[in-house]
CSV table of C-alpha atoms and ligand atoms in Angstrom, one decimal:
chain,number,residue,atom,x,y,z
W,1,MET,CA,23.8,14.3,-12.7
W,2,ASN,CA,25.9,11.8,-10.6
W,3,GLN,CA,26.0,8.0,-10.8
W,4,ILE,CA,24.0,7.7,-7.8
W,5,ASN,CA,21.1,9.7,-8.8
W,6,LEU,CA,21.2,8.1,-12.1
W,7,LYS,CA,20.9,4.5,-10.7
W,8,GLU,CA,18.0,5.7,-8.4
W,9,GLN,CA,16.2,7.2,-11.5
W,10,VAL,CA,16.6,4.1,-13.4
W,11,ASN,CA,15.4,2.0,-10.5
W,12,ILE,CA,12.2,4.2,-10.2
W,13,ILE,CA,11.6,3.9,-14.0
W,14,ARG,CA,11.8,0.2,-13.9
W,15,GLU,CA,9.5,-0.1,-11.1
W,16,ALA,CA,7.0,2.3,-12.7
W,17,PHE,CA,7.1,0.1,-16.0
W,18,GLY,CA,6.3,-2.9,-13.9
W,19,TYR,CA,3.1,-1.1,-12.2
W,20,ILE,CA,2.3,0.4,-15.9
W,21,ASN,CA,1.9,-3.1,-17.2
W,22,GLN,CA,0.0,-4.3,-14.0
W,23,PHE,CA,-2.5,-1.5,-14.2
W,24,LYS,CA,-3.2,-1.1,-17.7
W,25,GLY,CA,-7.1,-1.7,-18.4
W,26,ALA,CA,-7.7,-1.9,-14.6
W,27,THR,CA,-10.5,0.3,-13.1
W,28,PHE,CA,-9.5,2.8,-10.4
W,29,VAL,CA,-12.5,4.7,-8.4
W,30,ILE,CA,-11.0,8.0,-7.1
W,31,LYS,CA,-12.7,9.9,-4.1
W,32,LEU,CA,-11.6,13.3,-4.1
W,33,ASP,CA,-12.0,15.3,-0.7
W,34,SER,CA,-14.0,18.5,-1.1
W,35,THR,CA,-11.3,20.7,0.4
W,36,LEU,CA,-8.9,19.7,-2.1
W,37,ILE,CA,-10.8,21.0,-4.9
W,38,GLU,CA,-10.1,24.5,-3.8
W,39,HIS,CA,-6.3,23.7,-3.0
W,40,PRO,CA,-3.8,25.3,-5.2
W,41,PHE,CA,-2.4,21.9,-6.6
W,42,PHE,CA,-6.0,20.7,-7.5
W,43,SER,CA,-5.4,21.2,-11.3
W,44,LEU,CA,-2.2,19.0,-11.0
W,45,VAL,CA,-4.2,16.5,-9.4
W,46,ILE,CA,-6.8,16.4,-12.1
W,47,LYS,CA,-3.9,16.4,-14.6
W,48,ASP,CA,-2.3,13.3,-13.0
W,49,ILE,CA,-5.7,11.6,-13.2
W,50,ALA,CA,-6.0,12.2,-16.9
W,51,LEU,CA,-2.5,11.0,-17.3
W,52,LEU,CA,-3.6,7.5,-15.7
W,53,HIS,CA,-6.7,7.7,-17.9
W,54,HIS,CA,-4.7,8.2,-21.2
W,55,MET,CA,-2.4,5.4,-20.1
W,56,GLY,CA,-5.3,3.1,-20.2
W,57,ILE,CA,-6.6,3.0,-16.6
W,58,LYS,CA,-10.2,3.1,-16.4
W,59,ILE,CA,-11.0,6.1,-14.0
W,60,VAL,CA,-14.2,7.0,-12.1
W,61,ILE,CA,-14.2,10.2,-10.1
W,62,VAL,CA,-16.6,10.9,-7.0
W,63,PRO,CA,-16.2,14.5,-5.9
W,64,GLY,CA,-16.8,15.3,-2.1
W,65,ALA,CA,-18.9,18.2,-1.7
W,66,ARG,CA,-19.1,18.8,2.0
W,67,GLN,CA,-17.1,22.2,1.9
W,68,ARG,CA,-19.0,23.5,-0.9
W,69,ILE,CA,-22.3,22.3,0.7
W,70,ASP,CA,-21.4,24.3,3.9
W,71,GLU,CA,-20.8,27.3,1.7
W,72,ILE,CA,-24.0,27.4,-0.2
W,73,LEU,CA,-26.0,26.6,2.8
W,74,LYS,CA,-24.5,29.4,4.8
W,75,ALA,CA,-24.9,31.8,1.6
W,76,PHE,CA,-28.9,30.8,1.6
W,77,HIS,CA,-29.3,30.8,5.3
W,78,VAL,CA,-30.3,27.1,5.4
W,79,ARG,CA,-29.3,25.3,8.7
W,80,CYS,CA,-28.6,21.5,8.8
W,81,ARG,CA,-27.9,19.7,11.9
W,82,ILE,CA,-25.1,17.1,11.8
W,83,VAL,CA,-25.4,13.9,13.7
W,84,ASN,CA,-22.5,11.6,14.4
W,85,GLY,CA,-21.0,12.9,10.9
W,86,THR,CA,-24.3,12.8,8.9
W,87,ARG,CA,-26.0,15.8,7.7
W,88,ILE,CA,-29.8,15.9,8.5
W,89,THR,CA,-31.0,17.0,5.0
W,90,SER,CA,-34.3,18.7,5.2
W,91,PRO,CA,-36.4,18.6,2.0
W,92,GLY,CA,-35.9,22.6,2.0
W,93,ALA,CA,-32.2,21.9,1.8
W,94,ILE,CA,-32.1,19.4,-0.9
W,95,PRO,CA,-32.0,21.7,-3.9
W,96,PHE,CA,-28.9,23.5,-2.3
W,97,ILE,CA,-27.1,20.1,-1.7
W,98,LYS,CA,-28.0,19.3,-5.3
W,99,MET,CA,-26.6,22.6,-6.6
W,100,ALA,CA,-23.2,22.1,-4.4
W,101,ALA,CA,-23.0,18.4,-5.7
W,102,PHE,CA,-23.1,19.2,-9.3
W,103,ASP,CA,-21.3,22.4,-8.9
W,104,VAL,CA,-18.0,20.3,-7.8
W,105,SER,CA,-18.6,17.9,-10.5
W,106,ASN,CA,-18.8,20.3,-13.1
W,107,LYS,CA,-15.5,21.9,-11.9
W,108,ILE,CA,-13.9,18.4,-12.4
W,109,MET,CA,-15.6,18.1,-15.9
W,110,THR,CA,-14.1,21.5,-16.8
W,111,LEU,CA,-10.5,20.7,-15.4
W,112,LEU,CA,-10.8,17.3,-17.6
W,113,ALA,CA,-11.7,19.3,-20.5
W,114,GLU,CA,-8.6,21.4,-20.1
W,115,ASN,CA,-6.8,18.0,-20.0
W,116,ASN,CA,-8.1,16.7,-23.2
W,117,THR,CA,-10.4,14.3,-21.5
W,118,HIS,CA,-14.0,13.6,-21.6
W,119,GLY,CA,-16.0,13.4,-18.4
W,120,ILE,CA,-19.7,12.5,-18.0
W,121,ILE,CA,-21.7,13.5,-15.0
W,122,GLY,CA,-24.7,10.9,-14.3
W,123,ASN,CA,-27.5,9.9,-12.1
W,124,TRP,CA,-26.3,6.1,-11.8
W,125,ALA,CA,-26.7,5.8,-8.0
W,126,LYS,CA,-30.1,4.5,-6.4
W,127,ALA,CA,-30.7,5.3,-3.0
W,128,ARG,CA,-33.2,5.5,-0.2
W,129,GLY,CA,-33.8,7.4,3.1
W,130,ILE,CA,-31.9,6.5,6.1
W,131,GLY,CA,-35.3,6.9,7.9
W,132,VAL,CA,-35.6,7.2,11.7
W,133,ILE,CA,-32.7,6.1,13.9
W,134,ASN,CA,-32.8,6.6,17.9
W,135,GLY,CA,-35.5,8.9,17.2
W,136,ILE,CA,-33.8,11.0,14.8
W,137,ASN,CA,-35.2,11.4,11.4
W,138,TYR,CA,-32.7,11.7,8.7
W,139,GLN,CA,-35.3,13.1,6.2
W,140,ASN,CA,-33.4,13.5,2.7
W,141,SER,CA,-30.2,11.9,3.9
W,142,GLY,CA,-29.7,8.7,2.1
W,143,ILE,CA,-27.8,5.3,1.8
W,144,ILE,CA,-27.0,4.0,-1.6
W,145,GLU,CA,-28.8,0.9,-2.6
W,146,LYS,CA,-26.9,0.0,-5.7
W,147,VAL,CA,-25.0,1.6,-8.7
W,148,ASN,CA,-26.0,1.0,-12.4
W,149,SER,CA,-23.0,-0.7,-13.1
W,150,ASP,CA,-23.5,-1.7,-16.6
W,151,ILE,CA,-24.0,1.8,-17.7
W,152,VAL,CA,-20.9,3.1,-15.9
W,153,LYS,CA,-19.0,0.1,-17.6
W,154,THR,CA,-20.3,1.2,-21.0
W,155,VAL,CA,-19.2,4.7,-20.4
W,156,LEU,CA,-15.8,3.6,-19.3
W,157,ASP,CA,-15.4,1.5,-22.4
W,158,GLN,CA,-16.4,4.5,-24.5
W,159,GLY,CA,-13.1,5.9,-22.9
W,160,MET,CA,-15.0,8.6,-20.8
W,161,ILE,CA,-14.6,9.5,-17.2
W,162,PRO,CA,-17.9,9.0,-15.3
W,163,ILE,CA,-18.2,11.5,-12.3
W,164,PHE,CA,-20.7,10.8,-9.7
W,165,PRO,CA,-22.3,13.6,-7.6
W,166,ASN,CA,-23.0,12.6,-4.0
W,167,ILE,CA,-26.9,12.4,-5.0
W,168,GLY,CA,-28.7,9.3,-5.1
W,169,TRP,CA,-32.1,8.9,-6.5
W,170,SER,CA,-35.1,6.5,-5.5
W,171,ALA,CA,-36.9,4.5,-8.0
W,172,LYS,CA,-39.5,7.4,-8.1
W,173,GLY,CA,-36.8,9.8,-8.6
W,174,LYS,CA,-36.5,11.6,-5.2
W,175,PRO,CA,-33.2,12.8,-4.5
W,176,TYR,CA,-31.1,11.9,-1.6
W,177,ASN,CA,-28.0,13.4,-0.1
W,178,ILE,CA,-25.6,10.6,0.1
W,179,SER,CA,-22.1,10.2,1.6
W,180,SER,CA,-19.6,10.3,-1.2
W,181,ASN,CA,-17.0,8.1,0.6
W,182,GLU,CA,-19.8,5.4,0.8
W,183,LEU,CA,-20.8,6.1,-2.6
W,184,ALA,CA,-16.9,5.6,-3.7
W,185,ALA,CA,-16.7,2.4,-1.8
W,186,THR,CA,-20.0,0.9,-3.3
W,187,ILE,CA,-18.9,2.0,-7.0
W,188,SER,CA,-15.7,0.2,-6.4
W,189,GLN,CA,-17.0,-3.0,-4.9
W,190,GLU,CA,-19.7,-3.3,-7.9
W,191,LEU,CA,-17.3,-2.4,-10.7
W,192,ARG,CA,-14.8,-5.1,-8.9
W,193,ALA,CA,-12.3,-2.2,-9.1
W,194,ALA,CA,-8.5,-2.9,-8.8
W,195,LYS,CA,-8.3,0.1,-6.7
W,196,LEU,CA,-10.3,2.6,-4.6
W,197,PHE,CA,-8.5,5.9,-3.7
W,198,PHE,CA,-9.5,8.1,-1.0
W,199,LEU,CA,-7.7,11.2,-1.9
W,200,ALA,CA,-7.7,13.1,1.4
W,201,ASP,CA,-6.4,16.6,2.9
W,202,PHE,CA,-4.4,14.6,5.6
W,203,GLU,CA,-1.4,12.8,5.5
W,204,GLY,CA,-2.5,9.2,5.6
W,205,ILE,CA,-3.3,7.3,8.8
W,206,THR,CA,-1.0,8.3,11.5
W,207,ALA,CA,0.2,5.5,13.7
W,208,ASN,CA,0.5,7.1,17.0
W,209,THR,CA,-3.2,8.2,17.2
W,210,TYR,CA,-4.8,4.8,17.2
W,211,LYS,CA,-4.1,1.3,18.9
W,212,LEU,CA,-2.2,-0.8,16.1
W,213,PRO,CA,-2.2,-4.7,15.6
W,214,ARG,CA,1.5,-6.1,15.9
W,215,ASN,CA,4.0,-5.6,13.4
W,216,VAL,CA,2.0,-3.0,11.2
W,217,GLN,CA,4.3,-1.4,8.6
W,218,VAL,CA,4.7,2.3,9.8
W,219,THR,CA,6.8,4.9,7.6
W,220,ALA,CA,9.7,7.1,9.3
W,221,ASP,CA,7.0,9.8,9.4
W,222,GLY,CA,4.6,7.9,11.4
W,223,ILE,CA,2.1,7.1,8.8
W,224,ILE,CA,0.6,3.6,8.6
W,225,SER,CA,2.2,2.3,5.3
W,226,ARG,CA,-0.1,-0.8,4.7
W,227,MET,CA,-2.4,-3.4,6.2
W,228,ASN,CA,-3.7,-6.3,5.1
W,229,VAL,CA,-7.4,-7.4,5.6
W,230,THR,CA,-6.8,-9.2,8.6
W,231,GLU,CA,-4.8,-6.4,10.2
W,232,ALA,CA,-7.3,-3.7,9.2
W,233,GLU,CA,-10.0,-6.1,10.9
W,234,LYS,CA,-8.0,-6.3,14.1
W,235,MET,CA,-7.4,-2.4,14.0
W,236,LEU,CA,-11.1,-1.7,13.7
W,237,GLU,CA,-11.5,-4.2,16.7
W,238,LEU,CA,-8.9,-2.5,18.7
W,239,ASN,CA,-10.2,1.1,18.2
W,240,SER,CA,-14.1,0.0,18.1
W,241,SER,CA,-14.8,2.8,20.8
W,242,ARG,CA,-13.8,5.3,17.9
W,243,LYS,CA,-16.3,4.2,15.6
W,244,HIS,CA,-17.3,7.7,14.3
W,245,ASP,CA,-13.7,9.0,13.9
W,246,PHE,CA,-13.6,9.8,10.3
W,247,LYS,CA,-10.2,8.1,9.7
W,248,MET,CA,-11.5,5.1,11.2
W,249,GLU,CA,-14.4,5.1,9.1
W,250,LEU,CA,-12.2,5.1,6.1
W,251,ILE,CA,-10.4,2.2,7.3
W,252,SER,CA,-13.8,0.4,7.8
W,253,LEU,CA,-14.9,1.2,4.4
W,254,ALA,CA,-11.6,0.1,2.9
W,255,HIS,CA,-11.7,-3.0,4.9
W,256,LYS,CA,-15.3,-3.8,3.4
W,257,ALA,CA,-14.4,-3.0,-0.1
W,258,CYS,CA,-11.4,-5.4,0.3
W,259,THR,CA,-13.5,-8.2,1.3
W,260,GLU,CA,-16.0,-7.5,-1.4
W,261,GLY,CA,-13.7,-7.7,-4.5
W,262,VAL,CA,-11.5,-4.7,-4.4
W,263,GLN,CA,-8.0,-5.3,-4.4
W,264,ARG,CA,-6.5,-2.5,-2.8
W,265,VAL,CA,-7.6,0.9,-1.2
W,266,HIS,CA,-5.4,3.5,-0.7
W,267,ILE,CA,-5.6,6.6,1.6
W,268,VAL,CA,-3.5,9.1,0.2
W,269,ASP,CA,-2.7,13.0,0.9
W,270,GLY,CA,-3.9,14.9,-2.3
W,271,ARG,CA,-2.2,18.1,-1.3
W,272,GLY,CA,1.3,17.2,-2.1
W,273,GLU,CA,2.5,17.1,-5.7
W,274,GLY,CA,2.1,14.0,-7.6
W,275,MET,CA,1.0,11.8,-4.6
W,276,ILE,CA,-1.1,9.7,-6.5
W,277,LEU,CA,1.3,8.8,-8.9
W,278,LYS,CA,3.9,8.1,-6.3
W,279,GLU,CA,1.4,5.7,-4.6
W,280,ILE,CA,0.7,3.9,-7.9
W,281,PHE,CA,4.0,3.7,-9.2
W,282,SER,CA,6.4,2.7,-6.5
W,283,SER,CA,6.2,-0.2,-4.4
W,284,ARG,CA,6.9,1.8,-1.3
W,285,GLY,CA,4.0,4.2,-2.0
W,286,TRP,CA,3.2,7.4,-0.3
W,287,GLY,CA,0.0,6.9,1.9
W,288,THR,CA,-1.9,4.1,3.8
W,289,MET,CA,-2.8,1.1,1.7
W,290,ILE,CA,-5.1,-1.6,2.7
W,291,TYR,CA,-4.9,-4.6,0.5
W,292,ALA,CA,-6.6,-7.9,-0.2
W,293,ASN,CA,-4.4,-9.3,-2.7
W,294,ASP,CA,-0.8,-10.5,-2.7
W,295,PHE,CA,1.7,-7.9,-2.1
W,296,GLU,CA,5.0,-9.4,-1.0
W,297,ASN,CA,6.3,-12.9,-1.2
W,298,ILE,CA,9.4,-15.0,-0.8
W,299,ARG,CA,10.2,-17.6,-3.1
W,300,PRO,CA,13.3,-19.7,-4.5
W,301,MET,CA,15.3,-17.9,-7.0
W,302,GLN,CA,14.9,-18.8,-10.7
W,303,HIS,CA,17.3,-18.6,-13.4
W,304,ALA,CA,15.5,-15.3,-14.9
W,305,ASP,CA,16.2,-13.4,-11.5
W,306,ILE,CA,20.0,-13.9,-11.5
W,307,GLY,CA,20.6,-10.2,-13.1
W,308,GLU,CA,18.2,-8.4,-10.6
W,309,VAL,CA,19.8,-10.6,-7.7
W,310,LEU,CA,23.2,-9.5,-8.7
W,311,HIS,CA,22.0,-5.9,-9.2
W,312,ILE,CA,20.7,-5.9,-5.5
W,313,MET,CA,23.9,-7.3,-4.0
W,314,GLN,CA,26.0,-4.7,-5.9
W,315,PRO,CA,26.0,-1.8,-3.3
W,316,SER,CA,26.9,-4.2,-0.5
W,317,ILE,CA,29.6,-5.9,-2.6
W,318,LYS,CA,30.9,-2.3,-3.0
W,319,GLU,CA,31.1,-1.6,0.5
W,320,ARG,CA,32.7,-4.8,1.2
W,321,SER,CA,29.8,-6.3,3.5
W,322,LEU,CA,29.3,-8.9,0.9
W,323,LEU,CA,31.7,-11.0,-1.0
W,324,PRO,CA,31.6,-10.8,-4.8
W,325,ARG,CA,29.6,-13.2,-6.6
W,326,THR,CA,29.3,-14.0,-10.2
W,327,ALA,CA,26.3,-15.2,-12.3
W,328,GLU,CA,28.1,-18.7,-12.7
W,329,GLU,CA,28.3,-19.2,-8.8
W,330,LEU,CA,24.5,-18.3,-8.3
W,331,GLU,CA,23.6,-20.5,-11.2
W,332,THR,CA,25.4,-23.4,-9.6
W,333,ASN,CA,23.9,-22.8,-6.1
W,334,MET,CA,20.7,-21.8,-7.5
W,335,GLU,CA,18.6,-23.8,-5.1
W,336,ASP,CA,20.3,-22.3,-2.2
W,337,TYR,CA,18.8,-18.8,-3.0
W,338,VAL,CA,15.6,-17.2,-2.4
W,339,VAL,CA,14.3,-13.7,-3.5
W,340,PHE,CA,12.0,-11.3,-1.7
W,341,GLU,CA,9.3,-9.6,-4.2
W,342,ILE,CA,7.0,-7.0,-4.2
W,343,ASP,CA,4.6,-6.9,-6.7
W,344,GLY,CA,6.5,-9.3,-8.8
W,345,ALA,CA,9.7,-7.3,-8.5
W,346,ILE,CA,12.8,-8.4,-6.6
W,347,HIS,CA,13.9,-6.3,-3.6
W,348,GLY,CA,15.7,-8.7,-1.5
W,349,CYS,CA,17.8,-12.0,-1.5
W,350,GLY,CA,19.3,-14.5,0.6
W,351,ALA,CA,20.9,-17.8,0.5
W,352,LEU,CA,21.2,-20.9,2.8
W,353,HIS,CA,24.2,-23.3,2.0
W,354,ILE,CA,23.7,-26.5,3.9
W,355,HIS,CA,27.4,-27.9,4.9
W,356,SER,CA,26.4,-30.9,6.6
W,357,SER,CA,23.3,-32.4,8.4
W,358,ASP,CA,24.4,-30.1,11.5
W,359,GLN,CA,25.4,-26.8,10.0
W,360,ALA,CA,24.0,-24.5,7.6
W,361,GLU,CA,25.2,-20.9,6.4
W,362,VAL,CA,23.0,-18.0,5.8
W,363,ALA,CA,24.8,-15.9,3.1
W,364,ALA,CA,24.2,-13.2,0.5
W,365,LEU,CA,21.7,-11.4,2.4
W,366,ALA,CA,21.0,-8.1,0.8
W,367,VAL,CA,18.1,-5.8,0.5
W,368,ASP,CA,17.5,-3.1,-2.0
W,369,SER,CA,18.4,0.4,-0.5
W,370,ALA,CA,15.2,1.9,-1.5
W,371,GLN,CA,13.3,-0.6,0.7
W,372,ALA,CA,15.3,-0.4,3.7
W,373,ASN,CA,14.3,-0.5,7.4
W,374,GLN,CA,11.1,-2.3,6.1
W,375,GLY,CA,11.9,-5.4,8.0
W,376,ILE,CA,12.7,-7.4,4.5
W,377,GLY,CA,16.1,-8.8,6.1
W,378,SER,CA,14.3,-10.1,9.0
W,379,LYS,CA,11.5,-11.7,6.9
W,380,LEU,CA,14.3,-13.2,4.7
W,381,MET,CA,16.4,-14.3,7.8
W,382,LYS,CA,13.2,-16.0,9.1
W,383,TYR,CA,12.5,-17.8,6.0
W,384,LEU,CA,16.0,-19.1,5.7
W,385,LEU,CA,16.0,-20.5,9.4
W,386,GLN,CA,12.7,-22.1,8.6
W,387,LYS,CA,14.5,-23.7,5.5
W,388,ALA,CA,17.3,-24.9,8.0
W,389,ARG,CA,14.6,-26.2,10.3
W,390,ALA,CA,12.9,-28.2,7.4
W,391,ALA,CA,16.4,-29.6,6.3
W,392,LYS,CA,17.0,-30.7,9.9
W,393,CYS,CA,19.9,-28.7,10.5
W,394,LYS,CA,21.1,-28.3,14.2
W,395,GLU,CA,22.9,-24.9,13.7
W,396,VAL,CA,22.9,-21.9,11.5
W,397,PHE,CA,26.1,-19.8,11.1
W,398,VAL,CA,26.9,-16.7,9.4
W,399,LEU,CA,30.0,-14.6,8.6
W,400,THR,CA,29.7,-11.0,8.9
W,401,THR,CA,31.9,-7.8,8.9
W,402,GLN,CA,29.4,-5.2,9.1
W,403,ALA,CA,26.2,-6.5,10.9
W,404,PRO,CA,27.2,-8.0,14.2
W,405,ASP,CA,24.6,-5.9,16.0
W,406,TRP,CA,22.0,-7.0,13.8
W,407,PHE,CA,22.6,-10.8,14.0
W,408,SER,CA,22.6,-10.5,17.9
W,409,LYS,CA,19.6,-8.6,18.1
W,410,ALA,CA,17.9,-11.4,15.9
W,411,GLY,CA,19.3,-14.1,18.6
W,412,PHE,CA,22.3,-15.1,17.1
W,413,LYS,CA,25.6,-15.6,19.5
W,414,GLU,CA,29.2,-14.8,18.5
W,415,ALA,CA,31.2,-17.8,18.1
W,416,SER,CA,34.9,-18.9,17.2
W,417,VAL,CA,36.2,-19.6,13.9
W,418,LEU,CA,36.8,-23.2,15.2
W,419,SER,CA,33.0,-23.8,15.5
W,420,LEU,CA,32.9,-23.6,11.6
W,421,PRO,CA,32.6,-26.6,9.4
W,422,GLU,CA,36.1,-28.1,8.1
W,423,SER,CA,35.6,-26.8,4.6
W,424,LYS,CA,34.5,-23.3,5.6
W,425,LYS,CA,37.4,-23.1,8.2
W,426,LYS,CA,39.9,-23.8,5.2
W,427,GLN,CA,38.4,-21.0,3.0
W,428,TYR,CA,38.3,-18.5,6.1
W,429,ASN,CA,40.1,-15.2,5.0
W,430,LYS,CA,42.0,-14.0,7.7
W,431,ASN,CA,42.4,-10.6,6.2
W,432,ARG,CA,39.0,-10.1,6.0
W,433,ASN,CA,38.4,-11.2,9.7
W,434,SER,CA,34.9,-11.8,9.7
W,435,LEU,CA,32.9,-12.5,12.9
W,436,VAL,CA,31.2,-15.8,13.3
W,437,PHE,CA,27.8,-15.8,14.4
W,438,THR,CA,25.7,-18.8,15.4
W,439,TYR,CA,22.0,-19.7,15.7
W,440,SER,CA,21.0,-23.0,17.5
W,441,LEU,CA,18.0,-24.8,16.2
W,442,LYS,CA,18.5,-27.6,18.5
W,443,ARG,CA,16.3,-26.6,21.6
W,444,LYS,CA,12.6,-25.4,21.6
W,445,ALA,CA,13.7,-22.3,23.5
W,446,ARG,CA,15.4,-21.3,20.4
W,447,GLN,CA,12.6,-21.3,18.4
W,448,ARG,CA,11.1,-18.1,19.5
W,449,ARG,CA,10.4,-15.0,17.4
W,450,LEU,CA,13.2,-13.4,15.8
W,451,ARG,CA,13.6,-10.0,17.5
W,452,VAL,CA,14.8,-7.9,14.5
W,453,GLU,CA,11.8,-6.3,12.7
S,501,LIG,N1,2.1,0.9,-6.1
S,501,LIG,C1,1.6,-0.2,-5.5
S,501,LIG,C2,0.2,-0.1,-5.8
S,501,LIG,O1,-0.2,0.9,-6.2
S,501,LIG,C3,2.0,-0.4,-3.9
S,501,LIG,C4,1.8,0.8,-3.2
S,501,LIG,C5,2.1,0.7,-1.8
S,501,LIG,N2,1.4,1.8,-1.0
S,501,LIG,C6,1.6,1.8,0.2
S,501,LIG,N3,1.1,2.9,1.0
S,501,LIG,N4,2.3,0.8,1.2
S,501,LIG,O2,-0.6,-0.9,-5.6
């Protein structure tokens, strides 16, 4: 294996360990799309879930049954109408719906057994009928009232995986056909789960299908990578005319869950191998995440960060876009440095050296290559400019050999070496021949938004 691959692998392992520590003992509720259950990789999905369970994560599974219900109703020649995505369940259909719901739950229990894991199917969801809406009688289709979370917690504490079929019972024991997406969302809220997963049979929320709030993070494959609660709310508002679009329904459930105590909701394609693991154990993830808690943060560098910061600078130093730095130098100028962290791990750095009340220098800007093209450099730059403003500097300058385009896109203007402060002019290395770029903080007009994202 070559050095680069080895380094990447070490980085991946380090990152995974950070998340293992973070999620040990946490509760994850996982809704599995019904079509996945027939997918050739499905046994691997359950294997991965069993792995998470054995690692100390408390897992709850909600299997979707839509496809199985369709098959069983067809086999027994029972017809049910679907209105706005909800199946109208006649009393005659309910035994077949139960058959399908328990059949998929059983399948999961069997696969868990193959992985040396105990699953238990239960009647822990209370429901009532939807009733009559706009003249339509929904009959035995129900909505969830509550989940008996005390019992579910006891089951989890016993080291078992609770499996929820998509059936809810009234206080008198009448069964209702309920939505497994809504069920999973309710369970996650009542258990105050750290995560709710919608393991789907599509690749996440595609950006070009919807109207998006500004600055939403989209992957190179066109999938929305993440949205905080405010962005998710904005997206729901912008696409309110598509209320019954099934992906918007997921965003709506995710948004609600995040406002009711769930930290993160992930919509992930379950068809690819190891997707759930990639989503959980990497900071970049592999699907669409709606999140309520802190994800990324810029803060001053501390002594303990120096090793990691040097590590992030290394590739740029090697390709000569950054000057070499030592731990002692970083230590001496500690208060100049800031770090960009994601889930507590450092992925970027930068420094602001104040030379005089007029001039400050942005330096040592570097971003972990695994996090490239996510706007981290731009966020660090904004932060450093803000720091310069707070220090009442009039101008910020930067010396660059490799990134003139990036700086001019960010609003910097090329300038002469003569514009540098005296001390810097003296140090200027003619052989290196860096370009000088400046950014004026003087006029209001300059305070417009940075254009590099
Ligand atoms: N691994 C982290 C988590 O599970 C972050 C996932 C980020 N995912 C994303 N689609 N942007 O919380």
